[in-house]
């Protein structure tokens, strides 16, 4: 029976398990990933199955974790590391930007780093300071990195498998709010790989472009819009870098109107990039400027105020309302 | 279960010494949260709800409803969970408390929960004070291009949108109002003829586009013409018979169109295009019937899409719609270019026949001239009948004269005897 | 003439003045604190324990988002502030609620972070307590800066910088100690080694002979103390603060204690340790032993115990009352504290949110 109901956390766990079974150079390490199985249980049971040489805890030092992964990857291993929360990856930022991203380029392809850095990111979990950041823009802006952002349970599985098999370093953004999301999935089905966006919902009036935790919100907004008589198309970006211009632009051209939805604060963000490149390519198909629904340009709020920061159905529909419908 | 906690009846105030259990709100085995009400007890003055200070599973209720309990005596015993047990339960149920926060919020219902903004103009226009007339404000690139293609100078257009933004309506209005203004040239003598130039009329973008298509048609298509005189008396009678007090019925043009569509079904060679690249003659499955319409701008030929799926009444409605749209300058690009065959009713000009120019890349055009009384022979006798001339101009590459004539004959027979043609409709 | 090793390396065994049975052990280097200090300390331990337990209960009632408890570590919490003067600074982590309250910060303000109303609820300058740090070890470097500024100004401030065993693996720990030593900054780096960083035990964090041994690498004296012995801690920390204040540079103190409960209420410790490991530490409880010692010395009677319990009840009630109230933070604040002068962009965004809220259906 290929279909099973899995949470995203379980799908990620299965992906790690299957990857480690398929290739014994795959290692999984970080803080609390061993005996505890990870604070979100993503690595649950891996040490038990594969032993401490393959899935293990490290000292509490993110720069050390990433730096060590660089060395391991240089010498025949495929390390998968976890930054416990996206914002706690900042101590490792120099290692990522100066070495993980640059090694292939620096050595003219002689030294390449097949490694994955997994980060639970984004908010919506009522977390105290530092636990709900969305830092994907920093990584997307760094040439040499591949940045992947699954939104569905089956994509979590597929894209993590692909990321681990990828010849270059991948920053794997895991939408922690969706760890408990459950879907019926058939893990044997090949989903599109890294670099491909997917249209999740068809609609002729306007296109919502989203990634990660914003995709389910966009889908909800599309449902609400349908009840109001407007058909919204939803595109799941899936792969921030490399970005699938073709699919996204074809979608926008088919409707002529678009809204980009993302949690991260808007200024100089991934959503800024999406708007710029889609506008460049689809200018003549546009009946209205492309709108963005993003976080405000403020530090992520405390739990009691977080709902104001996150894109919600209402804010998305308000943005859709501004797409110059009276000019049809 | 890791232990039990017994809750003693607290002093509920006013120096109470006992209270009667009016109603239990939980039963043994129920899971209760901290502060969840577990019982209603009656004091001297009122009924009070008692909340549980413990979370866990109800183990024992210390008295049936109606019994009295002293203050300080056991009221309820609850089996409590350790924090780890509680956390594990929460974890299984979904996020619950996460390591560092409250957890994911409950999902709100579907749909909007906020009133939409009152509709203001959406264009976020801030007029630049004191700035010269730079690039005119246009609502979208689409409209800007519309203007460019139509040869409209946006600097001459007044925007009716908020902040003076030029919107689609404004450009459409400009396109249809745009007259070719003749320019009087002073005293220029043209050398070849020795005549003075009366005026020079600039060719608008529209005019240029039309000229280009016409030239191309003549250049590329080896066309031939065949014509026939048709007794349309019966057709006119049919048209009148469909008119009643309450229903105007389909117009004459709609009826003609219906017959033409039927004819094209029989002779699909005349409804297609020549694929010169692949050297193939393509026939369409379905007809987009173009109808020539005269507008202030000039002649436009919008097409009724999927005309083969419409009844005469349906065609009538579409024809009227397109005509109105053409006059208002509101035809879409698709409507203007999707035709597969053209029906050209120039009878209103008062002429009979015409060697019309085929609307490239179509392969044929059927012209209908004026309908007037003429002497005709009916059953061997002279009669005055309603005569009209049908002219078929066709691309000789797609068929020979026999086919063209057969199509023309079919339509002519339909006009002359609509009822007999019904058998093949 | 003391050697470098003697001067900088910690004692062979952690300093202990009162053992788990309440029995006194004298130490040539570290004298027993005055009885009044110990009695006062005892009362603070009782209050601290109640804060921990009341806050933990309030999480279960949904009044706090999370509470990382210092249950069992109260001796460290209280000693850290008892040795400080008004001119000194405390740099706490997210687990040091009791320390912050014992420094005099209002308890409800202290819990603002954990309640989720804002990222910090008190004015750091009022009691010279830095905001509670969530990322590990980052605050240690800040502590060095504050200490150095004081020295430049000629003030006799000492900074008490708290961190856990896990934090000693972070790069910022190394950089902070090195800078402090090179600049001779008056900082006491106080490591509460409770043997766990969430699920990772000390043995995986380091194989140094002790965390206090790390001091010598920076030219900094390191000392280790029994983290559940208030008397020993007062003495060791007091001495460290004294040396720093006298201009002898930074000090490293490691307290050996234990995280009796889980990392927070939302952690399942049974996944990585068993109850048998925890049990002995319950016997080493700081309140128990101090109670036993003070009773034996005739310094603690039921009256005094009653007073301490009353103070504990009072603060527990304060916490309950304060946290039971529904106080919703104002969304407008989100845009208020970015810059001295809000940018046009922020004003726009604030207006945008205002508009949204005005259209909210009740």
mmCIF file of N, CA, C and O in Angstrom, chain C residues 119-183:
data_model
loop_
_atom_site.group_PDB
_atom_site.id
_atom_site.type_symbol
_atom_site.label_atom_id
_atom_site.label_comp_id
_atom_site.label_asym_id
_atom_site.label_seq_id
_atom_site.Cartn_x
_atom_site.Cartn_y
_atom_site.Cartn_z
ATOM 1 N N UNK C 119 9.933 41.042 24.030
ATOM 2 C CA UNK C 119 11.178 40.265 24.114
ATOM 3 C C UNK C 119 11.912 40.502 25.421
ATOM 4 O O UNK C 119 12.799 39.741 25.771
ATOM 5 N N UNK C 120 11.589 41.576 26.123
ATOM 6 C CA UNK C 120 12.197 41.853 27.422
ATOM 7 C C UNK C 120 11.273 42.811 28.141
ATOM 8 O O UNK C 120 10.700 43.698 27.512
ATOM 9 N N UNK C 121 11.118 42.640 29.469
ATOM 10 C CA UNK C 121 10.072 43.410 30.142
ATOM 11 C C UNK C 121 10.543 44.434 31.140
ATOM 12 O O UNK C 121 9.732 45.103 31.762
ATOM 13 N N UNK C 122 11.848 44.553 31.316
ATOM 14 C CA UNK C 122 12.345 45.456 32.361
ATOM 15 C C UNK C 122 13.396 46.404 31.798
ATOM 16 O O UNK C 122 13.970 46.153 30.734
ATOM 17 N N UNK C 123 13.612 47.468 32.527
ATOM 18 C CA UNK C 123 14.649 48.426 32.139
ATOM 19 C C UNK C 123 15.985 47.930 32.676
ATOM 20 O O UNK C 123 16.199 47.911 33.895
ATOM 21 N N UNK C 124 16.900 47.542 31.799
ATOM 22 C CA UNK C 124 18.174 46.982 32.252
ATOM 23 C C UNK C 124 18.939 47.921 33.178
ATOM 24 O O UNK C 124 19.678 47.454 34.053
ATOM 25 N N UNK C 125 18.748 49.215 33.027
ATOM 26 C CA UNK C 125 19.556 50.146 33.818
ATOM 27 C C UNK C 125 19.082 50.281 35.252
ATOM 28 O O UNK C 125 19.834 50.682 36.116
ATOM 29 N N UNK C 126 17.815 49.904 35.505
ATOM 30 C CA UNK C 126 17.278 50.066 36.861
ATOM 31 C C UNK C 126 18.043 49.242 37.886
ATOM 32 O O UNK C 126 18.394 49.709 38.945
ATOM 33 N N UNK C 127 18.246 47.978 37.559
ATOM 34 C CA UNK C 127 18.968 47.108 38.494
ATOM 35 C C UNK C 127 20.253 46.596 37.892
ATOM 36 O O UNK C 127 20.884 45.688 38.435
ATOM 37 N N UNK C 128 20.604 47.184 36.744
ATOM 38 C CA UNK C 128 21.786 46.736 36.016
ATOM 39 C C UNK C 128 21.717 45.233 35.735
ATOM 40 O O UNK C 128 22.600 44.446 36.130
ATOM 41 N N UNK C 129 20.635 44.868 35.085
ATOM 42 C CA UNK C 129 20.472 43.487 34.647
ATOM 43 C C UNK C 129 20.243 43.507 33.136
ATOM 44 O O UNK C 129 19.292 44.110 32.664
ATOM 45 N N UNK C 130 21.129 42.859 32.401
ATOM 46 C CA UNK C 130 20.994 42.839 30.949
ATOM 47 C C UNK C 130 19.748 42.030 30.568
ATOM 48 O O UNK C 130 19.257 41.224 31.364
ATOM 49 N N UNK C 131 19.183 42.231 29.368
ATOM 50 C CA UNK C 131 18.037 41.423 28.948
ATOM 51 C C UNK C 131 18.406 39.942 28.934
ATOM 52 O O UNK C 131 19.562 39.590 28.687
ATOM 53 N N UNK C 132 17.421 39.092 29.204
ATOM 54 C CA UNK C 132 17.705 37.647 29.217
ATOM 55 C C UNK C 132 18.134 37.221 27.815
ATOM 56 O O UNK C 132 17.449 37.489 26.850
ATOM 57 N N UNK C 133 19.282 36.537 27.732
ATOM 58 C CA UNK C 133 19.782 36.146 26.423
ATOM 59 C C UNK C 133 19.257 34.768 26.059
ATOM 60 O O UNK C 133 19.319 33.844 26.862
ATOM 61 N N UNK C 134 18.718 34.646 24.853
ATOM 62 C CA UNK C 134 18.307 33.330 24.379
ATOM 63 C C UNK C 134 19.432 32.624 23.623
ATOM 64 O O UNK C 134 19.737 31.478 23.895
ATOM 65 N N UNK C 135 20.071 33.294 22.650
ATOM 66 C CA UNK C 135 21.183 32.611 21.984
ATOM 67 C C UNK C 135 22.291 32.400 23.014
ATOM 68 O O UNK C 135 22.474 33.225 23.908
ATOM 69 N N UNK C 136 23.021 31.327 22.885
ATOM 70 C CA UNK C 136 23.976 30.997 23.936
ATOM 71 C C UNK C 136 25.303 31.703 23.772
ATOM 72 O O UNK C 136 25.842 31.781 22.665
ATOM 73 N N UNK C 137 25.819 32.174 24.860
ATOM 74 C CA UNK C 137 27.170 32.753 24.953
ATOM 75 C C UNK C 137 27.301 34.120 24.311
ATOM 76 O O UNK C 137 28.300 34.800 24.545
ATOM 77 N N UNK C 138 26.315 34.532 23.522
ATOM 78 C CA UNK C 138 26.464 35.831 22.862
ATOM 79 C C UNK C 138 26.557 36.954 23.883
ATOM 80 O O UNK C 138 27.248 37.952 23.661
ATOM 81 N N UNK C 139 25.882 36.793 25.011
ATOM 82 C CA UNK C 139 25.863 37.880 25.994
ATOM 83 C C UNK C 139 27.188 38.007 26.733
ATOM 84 O O UNK C 139 27.471 39.024 27.355
ATOM 85 N N UNK C 140 28.019 36.985 26.669
ATOM 86 C CA UNK C 140 29.297 37.028 27.384
ATOM 87 C C UNK C 140 30.210 38.100 26.793
ATOM 88 O O UNK C 140 30.939 38.781 27.512
ATOM 89 N N UNK C 141 30.155 38.234 25.488
ATOM 90 C CA UNK C 141 30.980 39.246 24.848
ATOM 91 C C UNK C 141 30.476 40.638 25.220
ATOM 92 O O UNK C 141 31.260 41.569 25.411
ATOM 93 N N UNK C 142 29.158 40.777 25.308
ATOM 94 C CA UNK C 142 28.591 42.071 25.709
ATOM 95 C C UNK C 142 29.050 42.425 27.123
ATOM 96 O O UNK C 142 29.364 43.574 27.427
ATOM 97 N N UNK C 143 29.083 41.392 27.965
ATOM 98 C CA UNK C 143 29.487 41.611 29.355
ATOM 99 C C UNK C 143 30.887 42.201 29.415
ATOM 100 O O UNK C 143 31.167 43.095 30.228
ATOM 101 N N UNK C 144 31.750 41.717 28.551
ATOM 102 C CA UNK C 144 33.119 42.225 28.528
ATOM 103 C C UNK C 144 33.119 43.702 28.172
ATOM 104 O O UNK C 144 33.832 44.505 28.766
ATOM 105 N N UNK C 145 32.298 44.061 27.215
ATOM 106 C CA UNK C 145 32.230 45.467 26.807
ATOM 107 C C UNK C 145 31.781 46.372 27.933
ATOM 108 O O UNK C 145 32.356 47.440 28.163
ATOM 109 N N UNK C 146 30.730 45.939 28.642
ATOM 110 C CA UNK C 146 30.211 46.735 29.762
ATOM 111 C C UNK C 146 31.296 46.890 30.832
ATOM 112 O O UNK C 146 31.527 47.979 31.363
ATOM 113 N N UNK C 147 31.969 45.804 31.129
ATOM 114 C CA UNK C 147 33.011 45.845 32.166
ATOM 115 C C UNK C 147 34.139 46.772 31.753
ATOM 116 O O UNK C 147 34.638 47.571 32.557
ATOM 117 N N UNK C 148 34.540 46.677 30.528
ATOM 118 C CA UNK C 148 35.659 47.490 30.065
ATOM 119 C C UNK C 148 35.299 48.971 30.072
ATOM 120 O O UNK C 148 36.119 49.821 30.445
ATOM 121 N N UNK C 149 34.071 49.284 29.680
ATOM 122 C CA UNK C 149 33.621 50.684 29.697
ATOM 123 C C UNK C 149 33.691 51.243 31.110
ATOM 124 O O UNK C 149 34.116 52.365 31.329
ATOM 125 N N UNK C 150 33.280 50.405 32.068
ATOM 126 C CA UNK C 150 33.323 50.851 33.460
ATOM 127 C C UNK C 150 34.756 51.184 33.871
ATOM 128 O O UNK C 150 35.016 52.185 34.524
ATOM 129 N N UNK C 151 35.667 50.314 33.470
ATOM 130 C CA UNK C 151 37.083 50.550 33.810
ATOM 131 C C UNK C 151 37.564 51.854 33.189
ATOM 132 O O UNK C 151 38.241 52.643 33.840
ATOM 133 N N UNK C 152 37.203 52.071 31.940
ATOM 134 C CA UNK C 152 37.635 53.302 31.281
ATOM 135 C C UNK C 152 37.098 54.520 32.011
ATOM 136 O O UNK C 152 37.733 55.573 32.058
ATOM 137 N N UNK C 153 35.889 54.370 32.573
ATOM 138 C CA UNK C 153 35.276 55.504 33.282
ATOM 139 C C UNK C 153 35.773 55.607 34.717
ATOM 140 O O UNK C 153 35.384 56.518 35.437
ATOM 141 N N UNK C 154 36.582 54.654 35.119
ATOM 142 C CA UNK C 154 37.081 54.697 36.483
ATOM 143 C C UNK C 154 36.089 54.215 37.523
ATOM 144 O O UNK C 154 36.243 54.492 38.712
ATOM 145 N N UNK C 155 35.060 53.468 37.075
ATOM 146 C CA UNK C 155 34.063 52.946 38.029
ATOM 147 C C UNK C 155 34.500 51.565 38.513
ATOM 148 O O UNK C 155 35.187 50.838 37.808
ATOM 149 N N UNK C 156 34.040 51.225 39.715
ATOM 150 C CA UNK C 156 34.494 49.929 40.233
ATOM 151 C C UNK C 156 33.447 48.840 40.040
ATOM 152 O O UNK C 156 33.239 47.969 40.867
ATOM 153 N N UNK C 157 32.807 48.879 38.881
ATOM 154 C CA UNK C 157 31.806 47.872 38.508
ATOM 155 C C UNK C 157 32.442 46.515 38.270
ATOM 156 O O UNK C 157 33.526 46.419 37.691
ATOM 157 N N UNK C 158 31.729 45.464 38.694
ATOM 158 C CA UNK C 158 32.073 44.100 38.307
ATOM 159 C C UNK C 158 30.865 43.522 37.577
ATOM 160 O O UNK C 158 29.729 43.787 37.965
ATOM 161 N N UNK C 159 31.114 42.772 36.532
ATOM 162 C CA UNK C 159 30.014 42.172 35.779
ATOM 163 C C UNK C 159 29.965 40.677 36.058
ATOM 164 O O UNK C 159 30.971 39.980 35.909
ATOM 165 N N UNK C 160 28.815 40.198 36.492
ATOM 166 C CA UNK C 160 28.599 38.762 36.706
ATOM 167 C C UNK C 160 27.926 38.218 35.457
ATOM 168 O O UNK C 160 26.766 38.521 35.195
ATOM 169 N N UNK C 161 28.654 37.436 34.656
ATOM 170 C CA UNK C 161 28.121 36.928 33.387
ATOM 171 C C UNK C 161 27.802 35.450 33.532
ATOM 172 O O UNK C 161 28.683 34.639 33.772
ATOM 173 N N UNK C 162 26.515 35.117 33.389
ATOM 174 C CA UNK C 162 26.073 33.739 33.584
ATOM 175 C C UNK C 162 26.016 32.993 32.260
ATOM 176 O O UNK C 162 25.664 33.559 31.222
ATOM 177 N N UNK C 163 26.335 31.701 32.311
ATOM 178 C CA UNK C 163 26.111 30.847 31.152
ATOM 179 C C UNK C 163 26.056 29.401 31.628
ATOM 180 O O UNK C 163 26.307 29.126 32.802
ATOM 181 N N UNK C 164 25.706 28.492 30.727
ATOM 182 C CA UNK C 164 25.612 27.084 31.092
ATOM 183 C C UNK C 164 26.760 26.291 30.490
ATOM 184 O O UNK C 164 27.629 26.840 29.806
ATOM 185 N N UNK C 165 26.750 24.984 30.759
ATOM 186 C CA UNK C 165 27.828 24.145 30.232
ATOM 187 C C UNK C 165 27.795 24.093 28.713
ATOM 188 O O UNK C 165 28.848 24.129 28.056
ATOM 189 N N UNK C 166 26.615 24.049 28.135
ATOM 190 C CA UNK C 166 26.505 24.012 26.668
ATOM 191 C C UNK C 166 27.138 25.223 26.023
ATOM 192 O O UNK C 166 27.838 25.119 25.014
ATOM 193 N N UNK C 167 26.913 26.369 26.621
ATOM 194 C CA UNK C 167 27.411 27.608 26.030
ATOM 195 C C UNK C 167 28.930 27.622 25.921
ATOM 196 O O UNK C 167 29.479 28.347 25.094
ATOM 197 N N UNK C 168 29.603 26.845 26.754
ATOM 198 C CA UNK C 168 31.076 26.886 26.709
ATOM 199 C C UNK C 168 31.611 26.321 25.404
ATOM 200 O O UNK C 168 32.798 26.487 25.103
ATOM 201 N N UNK C 169 30.769 25.667 24.607
ATOM 202 C CA UNK C 169 31.244 25.174 23.312
ATOM 203 C C UNK C 169 31.165 26.227 22.221
ATOM 204 O O UNK C 169 31.774 26.079 21.175
ATOM 205 N N UNK C 170 30.375 27.274 22.448
ATOM 206 C CA UNK C 170 30.201 28.285 21.403
ATOM 207 C C UNK C 170 31.455 29.134 21.240
ATOM 208 O O UNK C 170 32.176 29.401 22.197
ATOM 209 N N UNK C 171 31.662 29.576 20.031
ATOM 210 C CA UNK C 171 32.800 30.424 19.737
ATOM 211 C C UNK C 171 32.815 31.689 20.565
ATOM 212 O O UNK C 171 33.867 32.174 20.973
ATOM 213 N N UNK C 172 31.624 32.231 20.839
ATOM 214 C CA UNK C 172 31.558 33.478 21.596
ATOM 215 C C UNK C 172 32.075 33.300 23.012
ATOM 216 O O UNK C 172 32.557 34.245 23.622
ATOM 217 N N UNK C 173 31.989 32.107 23.567
ATOM 218 C CA UNK C 173 32.547 31.855 24.901
ATOM 219 C C UNK C 173 34.057 32.067 24.848
ATOM 220 O O UNK C 173 34.633 32.811 25.647
ATOM 221 N N UNK C 174 34.672 31.452 23.883
ATOM 222 C CA UNK C 174 36.125 31.573 23.718
ATOM 223 C C UNK C 174 36.521 33.029 23.503
ATOM 224 O O UNK C 174 37.437 33.551 24.140
ATOM 225 N N UNK C 175 35.799 33.697 22.609
ATOM 226 C CA UNK C 175 36.178 35.066 22.281
ATOM 227 C C UNK C 175 35.977 36.004 23.474
ATOM 228 O O UNK C 175 36.773 36.917 23.694
ATOM 229 N N UNK C 176 34.895 35.741 24.230
ATOM 230 C CA UNK C 176 34.617 36.609 25.383
ATOM 231 C C UNK C 176 35.715 36.463 26.430
ATOM 232 O O UNK C 176 36.235 37.454 26.968
ATOM 233 N N UNK C 177 36.086 35.242 26.743
ATOM 234 C CA UNK C 177 37.110 35.021 27.773
ATOM 235 C C UNK C 177 38.446 35.585 27.333
ATOM 236 O O UNK C 177 39.169 36.207 28.125
ATOM 237 N N UNK C 178 38.761 35.387 26.096
ATOM 238 C CA UNK C 178 40.038 35.874 25.606
ATOM 239 C C UNK C 178 40.108 37.405 25.673
ATOM 240 O O UNK C 178 41.080 37.983 26.143
ATOM 241 N N UNK C 179 39.076 38.038 25.176
ATOM 242 C CA UNK C 179 39.028 39.499 25.217
ATOM 243 C C UNK C 179 39.085 39.999 26.657
ATOM 244 O O UNK C 179 39.808 40.935 26.973
ATOM 245 N N UNK C 180 38.286 39.362 27.512
ATOM 246 C CA UNK C 180 38.238 39.813 28.907
ATOM 247 C C UNK C 180 39.628 39.735 29.522
ATOM 248 O O UNK C 180 40.052 40.643 30.240
ATOM 249 N N UNK C 181 40.335 38.646 29.214
ATOM 250 C CA UNK C 181 41.661 38.462 29.812
ATOM 251 C C UNK C 181 42.644 39.476 29.261
ATOM 252 O O UNK C 181 43.392 40.102 30.010
ATOM 253 N N UNK C 182 42.634 39.628 27.952
ATOM 254 C CA UNK C 182 43.578 40.556 27.325
ATOM 255 C C UNK C 182 43.323 41.978 27.814
ATOM 256 O O UNK C 182 44.258 42.740 28.052
ATOM 257 N N UNK C 183 42.059 42.343 27.969
ATOM 258 C CA UNK C 183 41.725 43.698 28.414
ATOM 259 C C UNK C 183 41.659 43.832 29.926
ATOM 260 O O UNK C 183 41.387 44.915 30.434
#
